[in-house]
Short mmCIF file of C-alpha atoms in Angstrom, two decimals:
data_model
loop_
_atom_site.label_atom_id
_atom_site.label_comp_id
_atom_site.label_asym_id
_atom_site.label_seq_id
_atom_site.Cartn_x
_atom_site.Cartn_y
_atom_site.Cartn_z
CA UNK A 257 0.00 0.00 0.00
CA UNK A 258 1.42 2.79 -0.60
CA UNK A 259 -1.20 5.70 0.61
CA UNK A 260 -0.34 8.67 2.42
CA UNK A 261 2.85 8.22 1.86
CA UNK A 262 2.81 4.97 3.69
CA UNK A 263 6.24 2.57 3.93
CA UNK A 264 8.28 0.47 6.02
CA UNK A 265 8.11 3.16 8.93
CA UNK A 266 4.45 2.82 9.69
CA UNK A 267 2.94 0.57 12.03
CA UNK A 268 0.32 -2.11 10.76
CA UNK A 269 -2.38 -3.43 12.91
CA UNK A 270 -3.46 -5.95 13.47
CA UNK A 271 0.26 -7.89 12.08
CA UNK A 272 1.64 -10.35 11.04
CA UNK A 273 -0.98 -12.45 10.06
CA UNK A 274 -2.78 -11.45 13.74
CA UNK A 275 -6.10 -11.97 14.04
CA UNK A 276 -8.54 -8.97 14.27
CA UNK A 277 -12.25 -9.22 16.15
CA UNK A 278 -13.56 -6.45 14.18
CA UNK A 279 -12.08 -3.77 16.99
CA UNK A 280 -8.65 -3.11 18.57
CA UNK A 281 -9.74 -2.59 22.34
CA UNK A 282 -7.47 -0.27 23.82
CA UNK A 283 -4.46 -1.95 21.40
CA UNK A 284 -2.16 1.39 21.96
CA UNK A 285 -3.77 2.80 25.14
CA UNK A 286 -0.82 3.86 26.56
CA UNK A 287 1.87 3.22 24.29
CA UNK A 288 4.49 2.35 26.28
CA UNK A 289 6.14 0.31 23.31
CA UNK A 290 5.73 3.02 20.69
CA UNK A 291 8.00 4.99 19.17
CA UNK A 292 7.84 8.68 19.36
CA UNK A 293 6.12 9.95 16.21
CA UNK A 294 5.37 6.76 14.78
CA UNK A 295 2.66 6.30 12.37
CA UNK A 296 -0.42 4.12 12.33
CA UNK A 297 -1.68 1.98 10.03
CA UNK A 298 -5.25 0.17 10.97
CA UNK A 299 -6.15 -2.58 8.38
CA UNK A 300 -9.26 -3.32 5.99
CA UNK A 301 -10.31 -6.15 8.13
CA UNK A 302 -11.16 -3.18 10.87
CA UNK A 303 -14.93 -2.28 10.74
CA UNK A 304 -15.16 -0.83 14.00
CA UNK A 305 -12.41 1.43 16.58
CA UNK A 306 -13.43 0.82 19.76
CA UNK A 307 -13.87 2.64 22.92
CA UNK A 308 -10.42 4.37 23.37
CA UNK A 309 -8.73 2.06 21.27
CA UNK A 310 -5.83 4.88 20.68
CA UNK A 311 -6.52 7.04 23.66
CA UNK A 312 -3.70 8.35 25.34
CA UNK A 313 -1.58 6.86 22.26
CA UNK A 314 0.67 10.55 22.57
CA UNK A 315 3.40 9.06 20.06
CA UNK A 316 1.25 8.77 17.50
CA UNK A 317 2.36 11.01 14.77
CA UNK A 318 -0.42 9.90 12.01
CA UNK A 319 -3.23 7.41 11.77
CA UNK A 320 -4.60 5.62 8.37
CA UNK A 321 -8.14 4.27 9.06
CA UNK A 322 -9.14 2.53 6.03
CA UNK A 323 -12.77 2.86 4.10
CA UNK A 324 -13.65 -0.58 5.61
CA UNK A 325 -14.05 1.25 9.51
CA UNK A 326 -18.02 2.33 9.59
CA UNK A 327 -17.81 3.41 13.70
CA UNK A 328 -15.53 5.38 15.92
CA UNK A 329 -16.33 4.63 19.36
CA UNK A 330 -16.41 7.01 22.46
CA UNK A 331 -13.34 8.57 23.12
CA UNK A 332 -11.30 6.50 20.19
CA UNK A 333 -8.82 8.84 19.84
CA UNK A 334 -9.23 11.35 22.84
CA UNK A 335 -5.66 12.59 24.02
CA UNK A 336 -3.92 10.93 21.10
CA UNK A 337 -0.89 12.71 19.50
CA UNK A 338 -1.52 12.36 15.88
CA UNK A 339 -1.60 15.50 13.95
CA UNK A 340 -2.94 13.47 10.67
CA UNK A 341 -5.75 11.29 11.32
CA UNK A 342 -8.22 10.59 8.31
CA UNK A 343 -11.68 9.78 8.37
CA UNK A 344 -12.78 7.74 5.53
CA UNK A 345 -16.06 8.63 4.02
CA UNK A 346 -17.50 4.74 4.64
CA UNK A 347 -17.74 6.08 8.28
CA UNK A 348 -21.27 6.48 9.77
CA UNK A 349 -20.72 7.03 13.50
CA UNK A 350 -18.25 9.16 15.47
CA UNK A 351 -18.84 8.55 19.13
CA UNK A 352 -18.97 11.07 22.21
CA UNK A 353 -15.77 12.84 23.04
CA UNK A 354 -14.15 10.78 19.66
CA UNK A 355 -11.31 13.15 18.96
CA UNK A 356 -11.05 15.14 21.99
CA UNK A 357 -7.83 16.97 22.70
CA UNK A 358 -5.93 16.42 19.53
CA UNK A 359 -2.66 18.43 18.70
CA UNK A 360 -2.94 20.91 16.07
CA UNK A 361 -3.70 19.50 12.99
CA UNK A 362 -1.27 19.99 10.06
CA UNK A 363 -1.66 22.96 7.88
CA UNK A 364 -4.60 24.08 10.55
CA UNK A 365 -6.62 21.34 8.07
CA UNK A 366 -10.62 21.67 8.02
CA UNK A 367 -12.61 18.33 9.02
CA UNK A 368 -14.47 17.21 6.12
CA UNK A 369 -18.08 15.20 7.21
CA UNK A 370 -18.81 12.81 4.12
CA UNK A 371 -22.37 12.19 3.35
CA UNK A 372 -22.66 8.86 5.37
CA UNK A 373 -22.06 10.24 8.52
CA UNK A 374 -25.57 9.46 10.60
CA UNK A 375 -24.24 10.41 14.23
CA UNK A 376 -21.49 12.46 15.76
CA UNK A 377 -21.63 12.31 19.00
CA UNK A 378 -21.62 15.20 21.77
CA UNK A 379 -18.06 16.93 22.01
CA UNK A 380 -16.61 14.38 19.18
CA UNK A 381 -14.31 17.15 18.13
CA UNK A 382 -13.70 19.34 21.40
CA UNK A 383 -10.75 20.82 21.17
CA UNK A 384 -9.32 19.39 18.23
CA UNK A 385 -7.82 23.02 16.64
CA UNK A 386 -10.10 22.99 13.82
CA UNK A 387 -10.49 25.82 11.25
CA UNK A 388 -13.65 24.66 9.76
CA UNK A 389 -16.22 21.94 8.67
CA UNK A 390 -17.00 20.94 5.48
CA UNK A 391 -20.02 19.19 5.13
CA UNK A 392 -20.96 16.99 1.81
CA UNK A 393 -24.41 18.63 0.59
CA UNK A 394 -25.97 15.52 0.23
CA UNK A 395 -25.33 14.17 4.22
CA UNK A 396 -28.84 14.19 5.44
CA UNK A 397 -28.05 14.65 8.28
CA UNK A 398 -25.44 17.83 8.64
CA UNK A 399 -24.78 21.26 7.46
CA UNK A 400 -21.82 23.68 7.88
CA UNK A 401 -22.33 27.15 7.26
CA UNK A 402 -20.08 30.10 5.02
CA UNK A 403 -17.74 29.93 8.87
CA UNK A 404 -17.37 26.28 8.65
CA UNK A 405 -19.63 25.86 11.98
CA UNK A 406 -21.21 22.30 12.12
CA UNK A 407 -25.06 22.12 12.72
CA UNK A 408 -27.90 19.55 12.43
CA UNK A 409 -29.27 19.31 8.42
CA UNK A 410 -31.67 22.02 9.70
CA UNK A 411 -29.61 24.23 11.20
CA UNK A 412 -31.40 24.33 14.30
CA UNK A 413 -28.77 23.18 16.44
CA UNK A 414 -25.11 23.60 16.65
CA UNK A 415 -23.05 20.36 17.02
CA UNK A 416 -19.41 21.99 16.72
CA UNK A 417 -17.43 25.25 16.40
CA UNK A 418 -14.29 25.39 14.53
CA UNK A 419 -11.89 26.65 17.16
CA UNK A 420 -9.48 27.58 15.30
CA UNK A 421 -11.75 29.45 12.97
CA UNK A 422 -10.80 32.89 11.86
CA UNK A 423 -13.41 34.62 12.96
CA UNK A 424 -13.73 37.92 15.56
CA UNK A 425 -16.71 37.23 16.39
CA UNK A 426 -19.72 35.01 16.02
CA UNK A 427 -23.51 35.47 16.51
CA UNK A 428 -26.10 32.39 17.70
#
């Protein structure tokens, strides 16, 4: 594979010939093993990332989730290191608190919401130095506005601020 860049230096999981469940409970929490700025490859037999599978995981430097992943769980990736962390567009759920205290991103990157996306939980991208959302038009269920705020399809209710957007000021 040779995808983001991707060679000998990145991490594959599960590996050599391991065998995966369908989720890698808390497989890095902690990474004590790891490698400062290592990077993260989680493979197509993955349809699901657990609760706080990578949480904690502060030597991550980038994570690959492939199209086959259709869930984040809670807290996935909360306090993780990586400053590169994809989110394929096969994904449907993002779970409470998903990506909670991530680094800033590279280049200040917005956070792109494909048209599958059903559910994003409460706080799934708290903190996670965001300049803006970009919503697919045809999600049925989300909208960003001309500031890259996140809201329901109906704009009634906001699900997420950029907070990194440059903005001065902002009216409800």
């Amino acid at each position: 594979v040779n995808t983001y860049g991707m060679d000998e230096s990145w991490v594959w999981w599960p590996s050599n010939g391991e065998e995966a469940n369908g989720s890698p409970t808390n497989v890095l929490n902690n990474n004590s093993e790891l490698a400062s700025g290592t990077k993260f490859v989680i493979d197509s037999s993955i349809k699901y990332i657990d609760v706080s599978a990578f949480e904690g995981c502060t030597r991550l430097e980038r994570i690959y989730i492939p199209e086959s992943v259709k869930g984040i769980s809670d807290e996935a990736f909360a306090n993780c290191g990586a400053k590169s962390i994809n989110i394929p567009e096969s994904v449907e759920y993002i779970g409470i608190l998903a990506f909670v205290f991530e680094p800033e991103l590279e280049g200040g990157a917005p956070h792109e919401i494909s048209a599958n996306v059903k559910k994003i939980g409460e706080g799934a991208f708290a903190n996670r130095n965001i300049t803006e959302f970009i919503v697919d038009e045809s999600n049925p269920n989300y909208s960003s506005d001309e500031y890259g705020v996140l809201y329901s399809k109906d704009m009634k209710k906001l699900i997420a601020f950029p907070d990194k957007a440059p903005l001065k000021g902002f009216t409800i």
